[in-house]
Short mmCIF file of C-alpha atoms in Angstrom, two decimals:
data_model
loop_
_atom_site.label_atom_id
_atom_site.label_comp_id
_atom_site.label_asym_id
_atom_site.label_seq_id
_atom_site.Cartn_x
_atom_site.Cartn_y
_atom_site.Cartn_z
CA UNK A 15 -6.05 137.13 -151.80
CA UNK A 16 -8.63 134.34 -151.92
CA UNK A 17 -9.55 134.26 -148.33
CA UNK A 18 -10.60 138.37 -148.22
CA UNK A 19 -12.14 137.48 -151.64
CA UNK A 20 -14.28 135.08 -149.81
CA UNK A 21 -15.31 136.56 -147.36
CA UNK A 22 -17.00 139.61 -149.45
CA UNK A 23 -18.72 136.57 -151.71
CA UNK A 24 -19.96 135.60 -148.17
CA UNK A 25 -21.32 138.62 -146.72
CA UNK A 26 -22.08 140.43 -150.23
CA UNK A 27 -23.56 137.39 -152.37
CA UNK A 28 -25.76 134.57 -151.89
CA UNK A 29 -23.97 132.45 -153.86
CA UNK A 30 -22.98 128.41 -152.26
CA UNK A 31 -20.39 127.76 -150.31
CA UNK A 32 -18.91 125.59 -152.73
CA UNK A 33 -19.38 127.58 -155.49
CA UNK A 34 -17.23 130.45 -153.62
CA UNK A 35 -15.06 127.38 -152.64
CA UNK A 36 -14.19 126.52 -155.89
CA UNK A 37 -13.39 129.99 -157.50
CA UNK A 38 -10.81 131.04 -154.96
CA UNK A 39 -9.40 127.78 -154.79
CA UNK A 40 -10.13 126.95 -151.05
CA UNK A 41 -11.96 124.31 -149.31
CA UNK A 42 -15.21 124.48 -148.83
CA UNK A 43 -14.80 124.03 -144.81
CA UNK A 44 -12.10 127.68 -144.85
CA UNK A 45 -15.40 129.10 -146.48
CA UNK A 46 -17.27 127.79 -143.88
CA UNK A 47 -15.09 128.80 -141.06
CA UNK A 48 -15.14 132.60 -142.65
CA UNK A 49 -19.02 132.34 -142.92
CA UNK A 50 -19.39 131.31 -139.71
CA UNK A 51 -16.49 134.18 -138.09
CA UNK A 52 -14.71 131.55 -136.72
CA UNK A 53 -11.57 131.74 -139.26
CA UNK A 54 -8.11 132.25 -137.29
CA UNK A 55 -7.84 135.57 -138.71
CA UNK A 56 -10.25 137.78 -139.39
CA UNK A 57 -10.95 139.14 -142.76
CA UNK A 58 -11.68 142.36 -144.55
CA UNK A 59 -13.36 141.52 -147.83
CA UNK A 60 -11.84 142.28 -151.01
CA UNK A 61 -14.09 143.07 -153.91
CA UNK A 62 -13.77 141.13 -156.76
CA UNK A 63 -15.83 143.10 -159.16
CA UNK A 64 -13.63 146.54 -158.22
CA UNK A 65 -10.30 143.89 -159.32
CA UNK A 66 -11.85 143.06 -162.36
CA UNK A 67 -12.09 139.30 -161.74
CA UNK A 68 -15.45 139.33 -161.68
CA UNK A 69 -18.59 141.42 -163.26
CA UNK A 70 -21.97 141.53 -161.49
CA UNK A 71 -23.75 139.45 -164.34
CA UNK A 72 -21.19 136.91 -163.47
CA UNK A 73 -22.71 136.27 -159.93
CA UNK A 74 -25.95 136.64 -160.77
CA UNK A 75 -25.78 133.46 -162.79
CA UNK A 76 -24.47 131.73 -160.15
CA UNK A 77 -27.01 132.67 -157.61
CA UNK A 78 -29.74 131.90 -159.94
CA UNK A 79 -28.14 128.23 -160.50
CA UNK A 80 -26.46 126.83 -157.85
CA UNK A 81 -24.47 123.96 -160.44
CA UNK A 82 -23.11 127.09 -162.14
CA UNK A 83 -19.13 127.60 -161.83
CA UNK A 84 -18.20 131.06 -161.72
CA UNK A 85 -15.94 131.99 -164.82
CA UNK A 86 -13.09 134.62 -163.97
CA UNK A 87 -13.37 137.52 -166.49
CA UNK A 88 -9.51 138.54 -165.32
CA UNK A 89 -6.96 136.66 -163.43
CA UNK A 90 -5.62 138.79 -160.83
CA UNK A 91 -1.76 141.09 -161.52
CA UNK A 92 0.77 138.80 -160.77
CA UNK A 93 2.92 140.18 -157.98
CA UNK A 94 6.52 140.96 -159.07
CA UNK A 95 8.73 141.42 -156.41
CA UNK A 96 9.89 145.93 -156.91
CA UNK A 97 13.59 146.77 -157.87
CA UNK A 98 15.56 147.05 -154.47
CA UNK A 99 18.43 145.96 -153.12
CA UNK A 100 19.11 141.44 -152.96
CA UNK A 101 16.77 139.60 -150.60
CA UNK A 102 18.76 138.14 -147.89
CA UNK A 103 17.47 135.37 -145.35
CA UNK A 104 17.62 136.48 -141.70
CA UNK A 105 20.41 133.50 -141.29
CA UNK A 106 22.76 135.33 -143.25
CA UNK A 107 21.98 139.01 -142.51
CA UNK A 108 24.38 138.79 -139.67
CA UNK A 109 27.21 137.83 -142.28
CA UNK A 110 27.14 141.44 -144.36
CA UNK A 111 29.42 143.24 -142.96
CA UNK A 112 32.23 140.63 -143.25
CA UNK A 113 31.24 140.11 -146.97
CA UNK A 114 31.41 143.99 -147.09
CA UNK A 115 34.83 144.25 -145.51
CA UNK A 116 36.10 141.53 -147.65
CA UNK A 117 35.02 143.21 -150.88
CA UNK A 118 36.54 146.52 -149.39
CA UNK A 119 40.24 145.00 -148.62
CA UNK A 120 40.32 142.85 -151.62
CA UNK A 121 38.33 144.79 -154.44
CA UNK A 122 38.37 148.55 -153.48
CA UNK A 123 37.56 149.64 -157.08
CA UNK A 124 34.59 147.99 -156.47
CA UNK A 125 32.03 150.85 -156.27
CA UNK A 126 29.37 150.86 -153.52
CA UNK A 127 26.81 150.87 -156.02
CA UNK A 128 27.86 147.56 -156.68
CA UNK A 129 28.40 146.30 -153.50
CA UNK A 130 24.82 147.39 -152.64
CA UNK A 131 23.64 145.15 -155.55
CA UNK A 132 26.27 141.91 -154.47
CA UNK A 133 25.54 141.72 -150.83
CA UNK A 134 21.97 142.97 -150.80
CA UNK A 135 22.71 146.53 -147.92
CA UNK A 136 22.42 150.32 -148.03
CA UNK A 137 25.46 152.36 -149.04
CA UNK A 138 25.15 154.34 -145.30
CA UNK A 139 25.99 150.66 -143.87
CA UNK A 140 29.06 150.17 -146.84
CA UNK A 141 30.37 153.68 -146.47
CA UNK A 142 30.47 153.03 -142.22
CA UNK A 143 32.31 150.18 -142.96
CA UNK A 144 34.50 152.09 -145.51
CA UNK A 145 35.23 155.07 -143.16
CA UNK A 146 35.55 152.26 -139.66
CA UNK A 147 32.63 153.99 -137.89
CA UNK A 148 30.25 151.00 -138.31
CA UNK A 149 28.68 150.27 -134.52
CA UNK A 150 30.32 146.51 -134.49
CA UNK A 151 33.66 147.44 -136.24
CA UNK A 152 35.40 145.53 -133.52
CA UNK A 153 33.61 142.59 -134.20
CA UNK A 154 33.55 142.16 -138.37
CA UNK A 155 35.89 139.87 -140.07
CA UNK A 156 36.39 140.45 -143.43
CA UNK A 157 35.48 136.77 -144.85
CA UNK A 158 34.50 135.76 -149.02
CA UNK A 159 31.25 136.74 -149.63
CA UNK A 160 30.80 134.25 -151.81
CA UNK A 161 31.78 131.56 -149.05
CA UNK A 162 29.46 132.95 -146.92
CA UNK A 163 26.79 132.32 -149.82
CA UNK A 164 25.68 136.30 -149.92
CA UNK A 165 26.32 136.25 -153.92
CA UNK A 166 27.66 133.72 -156.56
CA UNK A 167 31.52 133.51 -157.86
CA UNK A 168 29.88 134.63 -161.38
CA UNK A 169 28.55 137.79 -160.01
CA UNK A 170 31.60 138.63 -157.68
CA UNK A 171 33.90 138.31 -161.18
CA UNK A 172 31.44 140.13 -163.16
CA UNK A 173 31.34 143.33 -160.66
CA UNK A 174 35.64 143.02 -159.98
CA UNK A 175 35.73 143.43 -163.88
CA UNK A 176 33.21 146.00 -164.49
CA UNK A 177 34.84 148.24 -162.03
CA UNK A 178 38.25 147.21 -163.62
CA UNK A 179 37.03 147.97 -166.98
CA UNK A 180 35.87 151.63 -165.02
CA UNK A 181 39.01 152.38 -163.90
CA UNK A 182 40.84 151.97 -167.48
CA UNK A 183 42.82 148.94 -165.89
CA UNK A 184 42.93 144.97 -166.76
CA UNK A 185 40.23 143.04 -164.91
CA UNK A 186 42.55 140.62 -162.80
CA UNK A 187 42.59 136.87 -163.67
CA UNK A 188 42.28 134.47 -160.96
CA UNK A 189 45.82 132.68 -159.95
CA UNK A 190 44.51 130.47 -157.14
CA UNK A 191 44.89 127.20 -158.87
CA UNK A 192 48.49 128.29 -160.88
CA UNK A 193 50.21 126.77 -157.50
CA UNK A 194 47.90 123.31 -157.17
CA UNK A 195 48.81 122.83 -161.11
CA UNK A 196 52.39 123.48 -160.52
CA UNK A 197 52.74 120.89 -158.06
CA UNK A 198 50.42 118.45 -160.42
CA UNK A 199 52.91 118.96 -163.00
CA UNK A 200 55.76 118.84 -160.85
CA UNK A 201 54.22 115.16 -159.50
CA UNK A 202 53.87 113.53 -162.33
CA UNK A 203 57.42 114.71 -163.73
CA UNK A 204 58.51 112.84 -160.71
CA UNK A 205 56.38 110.01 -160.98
CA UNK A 206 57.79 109.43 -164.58
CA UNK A 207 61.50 109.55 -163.77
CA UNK A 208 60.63 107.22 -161.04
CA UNK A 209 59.15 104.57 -163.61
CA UNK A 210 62.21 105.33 -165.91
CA UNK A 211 64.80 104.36 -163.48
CA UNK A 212 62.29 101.44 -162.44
CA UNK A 213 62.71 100.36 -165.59
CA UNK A 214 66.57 100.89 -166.19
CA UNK A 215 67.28 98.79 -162.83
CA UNK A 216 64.79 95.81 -164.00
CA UNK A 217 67.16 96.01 -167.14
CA UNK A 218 70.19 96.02 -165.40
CA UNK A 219 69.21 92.93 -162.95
CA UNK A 220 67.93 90.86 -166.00
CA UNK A 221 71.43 91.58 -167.63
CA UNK A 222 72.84 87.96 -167.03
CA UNK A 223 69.04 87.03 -168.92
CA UNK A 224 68.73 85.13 -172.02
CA UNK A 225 66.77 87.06 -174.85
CA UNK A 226 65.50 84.06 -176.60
CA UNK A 227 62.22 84.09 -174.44
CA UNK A 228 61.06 87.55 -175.86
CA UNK A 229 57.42 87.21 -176.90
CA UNK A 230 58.31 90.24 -179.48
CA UNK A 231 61.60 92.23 -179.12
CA UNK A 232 62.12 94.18 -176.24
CA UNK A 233 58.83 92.46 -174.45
CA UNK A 234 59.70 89.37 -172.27
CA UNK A 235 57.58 86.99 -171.13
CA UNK A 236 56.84 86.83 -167.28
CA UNK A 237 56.49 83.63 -167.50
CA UNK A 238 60.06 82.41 -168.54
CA UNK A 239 63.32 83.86 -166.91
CA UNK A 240 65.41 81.83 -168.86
CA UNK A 241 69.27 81.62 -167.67
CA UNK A 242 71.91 82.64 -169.78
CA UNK A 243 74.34 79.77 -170.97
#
């Protein structure tokens, strides 16, 4: 919070603008503005001595010597976001309850636990969904959540096994791309009869063909057709 910090250097220190400036990391014209009350917002200071980042010997140095740079005796707690349900943006709130559904129809051993944790919602919301009681149940569509970008395709698998593994069955391998490499297979068997009888009628017209113009045998050369005698 380096603005509030700076504004209780301001009003509780006499210590230079640029000397505040430079230990909360702002320019010297936001310490100005805060100085001055003109800042867009305004402030309630925040006292760094009471955080620990800085003791009162500390400032009294640097009001006594206005070269002095302030030395932080602790950097301020990192802020870690709290255990809680996924973060989603606004954009994609609207697209829960489709996710929901879609993990309902196709997954049901899913557990609402772990839909709670995939799609980021409360279990009230799943379990309204569940029962068809949900306010818009005219209006959801049960559509991939993972399309829809809610989770990943890792973490979708992951949870379909887990509950798989709960229920003392198989987790269930994905079959999607059996057909697309069935009809690979089945294209290039086709493509490779096609060359053979290529090659069989090429024979067959080159019948009445003298062989004495093979480069090696079995390998003509194109540039000869030599007639037979």
């Amino acid at each position: 919070m380096p603005h509030a910090t700076a504004a209780w250097l301001v009003d509780n220190s006499s210590l230079t603008f640029e000397q505040i400036a430079e230990f909360c990391g702002l320019h010297i014209l936001e310490v100005q503005a805060i100085a001055d009350d003109t800042a867009a917002t305004k402030l309630t200071g925040r006292d760094p001595i009471r955080a620990g980042e800085l003791t009162h010997e500390e400032i009294e140095k640097g009001q006594k010597d206005a070269d002095y740079r302030l030395q932080m005796h602790k950097a301020p707690d990192e802020v870690r976001r709290t255990k809680g349900p996924r973060y989603t943006p606004v954009s994609k709130r609207q697209d829960k309850p489709d996710g929901i559904a879609w993990i309902i129809r196709n997954h049901p051993e899913v557990t609402d636990g772990q839909i709670s944790k995939l799609i980021g919602t409360t279990r009230t919301t799943i379990a309204a969904i569940r029962d068809r009681s949900h306010w818009n149940m005219a209006n959801i569509t049960p559509k991939d959540p993972v399309t829809l970008g809610l989770t990943t395709q890792r973490e979708l698998d992951a949870a379909v096994a887990k509950a798989a593994r709960a229920a003392g069955a198989s987790a269930p391998s994905d079959t999607r791309l059996e057909s697309d490499r069935e009809a690979l297979l089945e294209q290039l068997r086709n493509e490779r009869e096609q060359h053979i009888r290529e090659a069989e009628a090429a024979l067959a017209d080159a019948d009445g063909e003298a062989l004495r113009d093979e480069i090696v045998p079995g390998i003509r050369d194109p540039f000869k057709n030599t007639p037979s005698s």
